[in-house]
Amino acid sequence: MNDLYKKEVRTALVSWFEEEKRDLPWRKTKDPYKIWVSEVMLQQTKVDTVIPYYERFIAKYPSLESLASAEEGELLKEWEGLGYYSRARNLQAGVKEVVESYGSVVPSNRKEISKLKGVGPYTAGAVLSIAYGVPEHAVDGNVMRVLSRLLLIKEDIAKPKTKKIFEEAVMELIDKENPSAFNQGLMELGAVICTPTKPKCLLCPVREYCTAFFEGKQEELPIKTINKKTKIHKMKAIVVEAKDGRILLEKRPSKGLLANLWQFPMVELPTNSHSVEETIAHYYGISMIKSEEIIAFKHIFSHLVWEMESYEALLIEENNLPANCKWFTKEEIEYQPMPVPVLKIWNAWKERNL
DNA sequence: AACCCGGGGCG
DNA sequence: CGCCCAGGGTT
């Protein structure tokens, strides 16, 4: 890359961004805390989904201090549906560190900000450049895709080592006068123009500098090796209502998938020798007089699929429950953060019974 | 370096 | 329905 090429690329990118950028809530502020929150949410979810979550979250927790002192259950309820719940916990842990050890000022250098829980190389660079105007790289999947095409980088982006190549490329190209617009411009380009499939090259502000476009290879980049196969778990869940109207919930293990969240009692299929209802009733030590299928759906994420069916059941008598089970009033359930598949069961059940 | 962690969207 | 997307933490 010669100096003229670099200058022309960053000028074209930054002016395009300033001109065309989408009007997003977190682009109205330079508050490092709010930028931080938005970046954590955007790591896992598309912009359109994040917007309402971000608005509610900032309204409820407008400052570092308010989030630091938040009750965890309430925090997770705000996060409900976003997934990756450990990131909400890590975000709060990081925010607490800032309040307690940095006088409520988010650090403005990579070394210190990277010590915060949940702040990795990407988030560090994003907050530093966007909130503080520090010329630091913020390489995410969008940036790797854009640069692999622009500079015809053929390394496998699935390999951890490869990210360093892109970080160095960003540090060479970055606009030191406006690192915020430069980094956001790369990501915006990846989001709206330089998309994974069918990139809109004819609308691209840096098309004339794009090596892959010149060679007609933009659809072949980036190179990425395939990921692993999906595991399938078929589950059946039941909604058990006691005579006093309370509902039985079970707490998930403290580690692993959806750690510590509450769900309806469920068993993995197939069950042999007994019906699903009998198996569940036996396992949880309860009795049921009827069960009826009300909903079926599946829940997908990168390496696992649940196929769940919900049953409703009626409790005749309470026996000794497993230690991780508890009766909740219907009101209490509304304040309980739950996985989306469990929520769907609950909403379907309510629609039929309340 | 490999694996784990949700949920949504697309063809 | 199969497939893709993605950054940080843990092992």
Coordinates of C-alpha atoms (C1' of nucleotides) in Angstrom, one line a residue:
Chain A
M1 CA 0.0 0.0 0.0
N2 CA 1.5 3.3 -1.0
D3 CA 0.7 6.5 0.8
L4 CA -1.5 7.9 -2.0
Y5 CA -3.7 4.8 -2.1
K6 CA -4.1 4.8 1.7
K7 CA -5.0 8.5 1.7
E8 CA -7.6 8.1 -1.1
V9 CA -9.2 5.1 0.5
R10 CA -9.6 6.6 3.9
T11 CA -10.9 9.9 2.5
A12 CA -13.4 8.1 0.3
L13 CA -14.5 5.9 3.2
V14 CA -14.8 8.7 5.8
S15 CA -16.7 11.1 3.6
W16 CA -19.0 8.3 2.5
F17 CA -19.7 7.5 6.2
E18 CA -20.3 11.1 7.2
E19 CA -22.7 11.4 4.3
E20 CA -24.6 8.1 4.3
K21 CA -24.4 6.8 7.9
R22 CA -27.6 5.4 9.3
D23 CA -29.2 7.4 12.1
L24 CA -28.8 5.0 15.1
P25 CA -29.4 5.8 18.8
W26 CA -25.8 5.2 19.9
R27 CA -24.5 7.6 17.2
K28 CA -26.1 10.5 19.1
T29 CA -23.6 10.2 22.0
K30 CA -20.0 10.0 22.7
D31 CA -20.5 8.8 26.3
P32 CA -18.0 5.9 26.5
Y33 CA -20.5 4.0 28.7
K34 CA -23.2 4.1 26.2
I35 CA -20.9 3.3 23.3
W36 CA -19.7 0.3 25.4
V37 CA -23.2 -0.9 26.0
S38 CA -24.1 -0.6 22.3
E39 CA -21.0 -2.5 21.2
V40 CA -21.6 -5.4 23.6
M41 CA -25.2 -5.7 22.3
L42 CA -24.1 -5.4 18.7
Q43 CA -21.5 -8.2 19.1
Q44 CA -24.3 -10.7 19.1
T45 CA -27.2 -9.2 17.4
K46 CA -28.3 -7.3 14.3
V47 CA -28.8 -3.5 14.4
D48 CA -32.6 -3.6 14.0
T49 CA -33.0 -6.0 16.9
V50 CA -30.6 -4.1 19.2
I51 CA -32.3 -0.7 18.8
P52 CA -35.2 -1.3 21.1
Y53 CA -33.0 -3.2 23.6
Y54 CA -30.5 -0.3 23.7
E55 CA -33.2 2.3 24.2
R56 CA -34.8 0.4 27.1
F57 CA -31.4 -0.4 28.6
I58 CA -30.1 3.2 28.5
A59 CA -33.4 4.5 29.9
K60 CA -33.2 2.1 32.8
Y61 CA -29.4 2.3 33.3
P62 CA -28.4 5.7 32.1
S63 CA -25.0 5.8 33.8
L64 CA -22.2 3.6 34.9
E65 CA -23.3 3.9 38.5
S66 CA -26.9 2.9 37.8
L67 CA -25.8 -0.3 36.1
A68 CA -23.1 -1.0 38.7
S69 CA -25.8 -1.0 41.4
A70 CA -28.4 -2.9 39.4
E71 CA -29.9 -6.1 40.7
E72 CA -28.7 -9.0 38.5
G73 CA -32.1 -10.5 37.9
E74 CA -33.5 -7.2 36.7
L75 CA -30.5 -6.7 34.5
L76 CA -31.0 -10.2 32.9
K77 CA -34.7 -9.4 32.4
E78 CA -33.7 -6.4 30.4
W79 CA -31.3 -8.6 28.4
E80 CA -34.0 -11.3 27.9
G81 CA -34.1 -12.4 24.2
L82 CA -30.7 -11.1 23.4
G83 CA -28.9 -14.3 24.3
Y84 CA -25.4 -14.8 25.5
Y85 CA -26.4 -13.9 29.0
S86 CA -22.9 -14.1 30.4
R87 CA -22.1 -10.9 28.4
A88 CA -24.7 -9.0 30.4
R89 CA -23.0 -10.3 33.6
N90 CA -19.6 -9.5 32.2
L91 CA -20.7 -6.0 31.2
Q92 CA -21.9 -5.3 34.7
A93 CA -18.7 -6.7 36.2
G94 CA -16.7 -4.4 33.9
V95 CA -18.8 -1.4 34.8
K96 CA -18.4 -2.1 38.5
E97 CA -14.6 -2.2 38.0
V98 CA -14.7 1.2 36.3
V99 CA -16.8 2.7 39.2
E100 CA -14.7 1.2 41.9
S101 CA -11.2 1.4 40.5
Y102 CA -11.2 4.1 37.8
G103 CA -13.3 6.8 39.5
S104 CA -16.3 6.1 37.2
V105 CA -14.2 7.1 34.1
V106 CA -13.9 4.5 31.4
P107 CA -10.1 4.2 30.7
S108 CA -9.0 5.8 27.4
N109 CA -6.1 3.6 26.6
R110 CA -6.0 0.0 25.3
K111 CA -4.0 -1.4 28.1
E112 CA -6.3 -0.4 30.9
I113 CA -9.7 -0.8 29.1
S114 CA -8.7 -4.3 28.0
K115 CA -8.4 -5.4 31.6
L116 CA -12.1 -4.9 32.1
K117 CA -14.3 -8.0 32.1
G118 CA -15.9 -8.6 28.8
V119 CA -13.8 -6.1 26.9
G120 CA -11.7 -7.8 24.3
P121 CA -9.6 -6.4 21.4
Y122 CA -12.6 -5.4 19.3
T123 CA -14.7 -3.7 22.0
A124 CA -11.6 -2.0 23.3
G125 CA -10.8 -0.5 19.9
A126 CA -14.4 0.4 19.2
V127 CA -14.9 2.4 22.5
L128 CA -11.5 4.0 22.3
S129 CA -12.0 5.2 18.7
I130 CA -15.6 6.1 18.8
A131 CA -15.9 7.7 22.3
Y132 CA -12.4 9.1 22.7
G133 CA -11.1 9.5 19.1
V134 CA -8.1 7.4 19.8
P135 CA -6.6 5.8 16.6
E136 CA -7.0 2.2 17.5
H137 CA -8.1 -0.8 15.4
A138 CA -11.6 -2.3 16.0
V139 CA -11.6 -5.5 13.9
D140 CA -14.9 -7.4 13.7
G141 CA -16.3 -9.8 11.2
N142 CA -17.5 -6.9 9.0
V143 CA -14.1 -5.3 8.9
M144 CA -12.4 -8.6 8.0
R145 CA -14.8 -9.1 5.2
V146 CA -14.4 -5.6 3.8
L147 CA -10.6 -5.6 4.0
S148 CA -10.2 -9.1 2.7
R149 CA -11.9 -7.9 -0.4
L150 CA -10.4 -4.4 -0.6
L151 CA -6.8 -5.7 -0.2
L152 CA -7.4 -9.3 -1.5
I153 CA -6.3 -10.9 1.7
K154 CA -6.8 -14.7 1.3
E155 CA -6.0 -15.9 4.8
D156 CA -8.6 -18.0 6.5
I157 CA -10.6 -15.7 8.8
A158 CA -11.7 -18.6 10.9
K159 CA -8.2 -18.9 12.2
P160 CA -7.5 -16.8 15.3
K161 CA -4.0 -15.8 14.0
T162 CA -5.5 -14.2 10.9
K163 CA -7.0 -11.3 12.9
K164 CA -3.6 -9.8 13.5
I165 CA -3.1 -9.3 9.7
F166 CA -6.3 -7.3 9.7
E167 CA -5.4 -5.3 12.8
E168 CA -2.1 -4.3 11.2
A169 CA -3.9 -3.3 8.0
V170 CA -6.3 -1.1 9.9
M171 CA -3.4 0.6 11.7
E172 CA -1.8 1.4 8.3
L173 CA -5.0 2.7 6.8
I174 CA -6.7 4.4 9.7
D175 CA -7.5 8.1 9.5
K176 CA -5.7 9.5 12.5
E177 CA -7.8 12.7 12.2
N178 CA -11.0 10.8 12.5
P179 CA -10.5 7.2 13.7
S180 CA -14.2 7.1 14.9
A181 CA -15.6 7.7 11.4
F182 CA -13.0 5.5 9.8
N183 CA -13.7 2.5 12.0
Q184 CA -17.4 2.9 11.9
G185 CA -17.2 3.5 8.2
L186 CA -15.5 0.1 7.7
M187 CA -18.2 -1.6 9.7
E188 CA -21.1 0.4 8.1
L189 CA -19.7 -0.6 4.7
G190 CA -19.7 -4.3 5.7
A191 CA -23.2 -4.0 7.0
V192 CA -24.9 -2.2 4.1
I193 CA -22.7 -2.5 1.0
C194 CA -20.0 -5.1 1.4
T195 CA -22.4 -7.8 2.6
P196 CA -21.4 -11.5 2.9
T197 CA -23.4 -12.4 -0.2
K198 CA -24.3 -10.3 -3.2
P199 CA -22.2 -7.2 -2.2
K200 CA -23.5 -4.0 -3.7
C201 CA -20.3 -3.1 -5.4
L202 CA -21.9 -0.6 -7.8
L203 CA -22.8 1.5 -4.8
C204 CA -19.5 1.1 -3.0
P205 CA -17.5 4.3 -2.2
V206 CA -14.2 2.4 -2.4
R207 CA -14.9 0.3 -5.4
E208 CA -12.1 1.8 -7.5
Y209 CA -9.6 0.8 -4.8
C210 CA -11.0 -2.7 -4.3
T211 CA -8.6 -5.4 -5.5
A212 CA -11.2 -8.2 -5.3
F213 CA -13.7 -6.2 -7.4
F214 CA -10.9 -5.5 -10.0
E215 CA -10.3 -9.2 -10.2
G216 CA -14.0 -10.1 -10.0
K217 CA -13.4 -12.2 -6.9
Q218 CA -15.5 -10.2 -4.3
E219 CA -17.9 -13.1 -3.9
E220 CA -15.1 -15.5 -3.2
L221 CA -13.8 -13.5 -0.2
P222 CA -13.3 -13.7 2.6
I223 CA -12.0 -17.3 2.8
K224 CA -13.5 -19.0 5.8
T225 CA -13.3 -22.7 6.7
I226 CA -16.6 -24.4 7.6
N227 CA -17.8 -24.7 11.1
K228 CA -18.9 -27.7 13.0
K229 CA -22.0 -29.7 12.7
T230 CA -25.1 -28.9 14.8
K231 CA -26.0 -31.1 17.6
I232 CA -29.7 -31.8 18.0
H233 CA -31.5 -32.2 21.4
K234 CA -35.2 -32.8 21.3
M235 CA -36.9 -31.8 24.5
K236 CA -40.4 -31.8 25.8
A237 CA -41.5 -29.3 28.4
I238 CA -44.6 -29.0 30.5
V239 CA -46.3 -26.2 32.3
V240 CA -47.4 -27.6 35.7
E241 CA -50.0 -25.6 37.6
A242 CA -50.7 -26.3 41.2
K243 CA -54.1 -26.0 42.8
D244 CA -53.3 -22.6 44.2
G245 CA -52.3 -21.4 40.7
R246 CA -48.5 -21.4 41.2
I247 CA -46.3 -22.7 38.4
L248 CA -43.4 -25.1 38.7
L249 CA -40.0 -23.9 37.4
E250 CA -36.6 -25.6 37.3
K251 CA -33.3 -23.8 37.6
R252 CA -30.7 -24.6 35.0
P253 CA -27.1 -25.5 36.1
S254 CA -24.8 -22.7 37.1
K255 CA -22.5 -23.5 34.2
G256 CA -23.0 -24.0 30.5
L257 CA -25.9 -23.3 28.3
L258 CA -28.3 -20.6 29.6
A259 CA -26.6 -20.9 33.0
N260 CA -28.8 -20.2 36.1
L261 CA -31.9 -19.3 34.1
W262 CA -35.3 -20.8 35.0
Q263 CA -37.3 -23.0 32.7
F264 CA -40.3 -25.3 32.7
P265 CA -39.6 -28.9 33.6
M266 CA -38.4 -30.8 30.6
V267 CA -36.9 -34.1 29.5
E268 CA -34.9 -35.1 26.5
L269 CA -36.5 -37.2 23.9
P270 CA -36.8 -40.0 23.1
T271 CA -37.9 -41.4 26.4
N272 CA -38.2 -45.2 26.4
S273 CA -40.9 -47.3 28.0
H274 CA -42.9 -44.5 29.5
S275 CA -44.9 -41.7 27.9
V276 CA -43.4 -38.3 28.2
E277 CA -45.9 -37.2 30.7
E278 CA -45.2 -40.2 32.9
T279 CA -41.5 -39.7 32.7
I280 CA -41.7 -36.1 33.7
A281 CA -44.2 -36.7 36.4
H282 CA -42.0 -39.5 37.8
Y283 CA -38.8 -37.4 37.6
Y284 CA -40.2 -34.4 39.3
G285 CA -42.3 -36.3 41.8
I286 CA -45.6 -34.8 40.7
S287 CA -48.9 -36.1 39.5
M288 CA -50.8 -35.0 36.5
I289 CA -54.3 -35.5 35.3
K290 CA -54.1 -34.3 31.8
S291 CA -51.6 -33.1 29.2
E292 CA -52.2 -31.5 25.9
E293 CA -49.9 -30.4 23.2
I294 CA -50.0 -26.7 22.7
I295 CA -46.9 -25.6 20.8
A296 CA -44.0 -27.0 18.9
F297 CA -41.0 -25.0 17.7
K298 CA -37.3 -25.3 17.5
H299 CA -34.5 -23.3 18.9
I300 CA -31.3 -22.9 17.0
F301 CA -27.8 -21.7 17.8
S302 CA -24.4 -22.4 16.4
H303 CA -23.8 -25.9 17.7
L304 CA -27.1 -27.0 19.1
V305 CA -30.7 -27.4 18.3
W306 CA -33.6 -28.0 20.6
E307 CA -36.8 -29.2 19.3
M308 CA -39.3 -28.6 22.0
E309 CA -43.0 -29.3 22.5
S310 CA -44.9 -27.9 25.4
Y311 CA -47.5 -29.7 27.4
E312 CA -49.8 -28.4 30.0
A313 CA -50.5 -30.4 33.0
L314 CA -52.5 -30.2 36.2
L315 CA -51.0 -31.0 39.6
I316 CA -53.0 -33.2 41.9
E317 CA -50.7 -33.3 44.9
E318 CA -47.3 -31.8 45.8
N319 CA -44.5 -34.2 46.6
N320 CA -40.9 -33.7 47.4
L321 CA -39.4 -31.7 44.5
P322 CA -35.8 -31.8 43.3
A323 CA -33.7 -29.1 45.0
N324 CA -33.4 -27.0 41.8
C325 CA -37.2 -26.7 41.4
K326 CA -39.5 -24.1 42.9
W327 CA -43.1 -22.9 42.7
F328 CA -43.6 -19.4 41.3
T329 CA -46.7 -17.3 41.2
K330 CA -47.7 -16.2 37.7
E331 CA -46.7 -12.6 38.7
E332 CA -43.3 -13.7 39.8
I333 CA -42.7 -15.5 36.5
E334 CA -43.2 -12.2 34.6
Y335 CA -40.2 -10.8 36.4
Q336 CA -38.1 -13.9 35.8
P337 CA -35.6 -13.8 32.9
M338 CA -36.1 -16.9 30.8
P339 CA -34.7 -18.3 27.5
V340 CA -36.7 -17.4 24.5
P341 CA -38.1 -20.9 23.8
V342 CA -39.3 -21.0 27.4
L343 CA -41.0 -17.6 27.0
K344 CA -42.7 -18.9 23.9
I345 CA -44.2 -21.7 25.8
W346 CA -45.3 -19.4 28.6
N347 CA -46.9 -17.0 26.2
A348 CA -48.8 -19.7 24.4
W349 CA -49.9 -21.2 27.7
K350 CA -51.1 -17.8 29.0
E351 CA -53.1 -17.2 25.8
R352 CA -55.0 -20.4 26.4
N353 CA -55.4 -20.3 30.1
L354 CA -55.6 -16.7 31.4
Chain B
dA1 C1' -5.9 -23.5 19.2
dA2 C1' -10.3 -25.4 20.0
dC3 C1' -14.5 -25.1 22.1
dC4 C1' -18.5 -22.9 24.3
dC5 C1' -22.2 -19.4 24.4
dG6 C1' -28.4 -17.6 21.9
dG7 C1' -31.1 -15.9 18.7
dG8 C1' -32.4 -14.3 14.1
dG9 C1' -32.5 -14.3 9.2
dC10 C1' -32.0 -16.0 4.6
dG11 C1' -32.5 -18.9 0.5
Chain C
dC1 C1' -35.3 -26.9 6.5
dG2 C1' -30.1 -26.4 6.3
dC3 C1' -27.0 -23.0 6.7
dC4 C1' -24.8 -18.6 8.1
dC5 C1' -23.6 -14.8 11.3
dA6 C1' -19.6 -13.4 15.8
dG7 C1' -16.5 -11.6 19.9
dG8 C1' -15.0 -12.8 24.5
dG9 C1' -14.0 -16.3 28.0
dT10 C1' -12.4 -20.7 29.2
dT11 C1' -9.8 -24.8 28.7

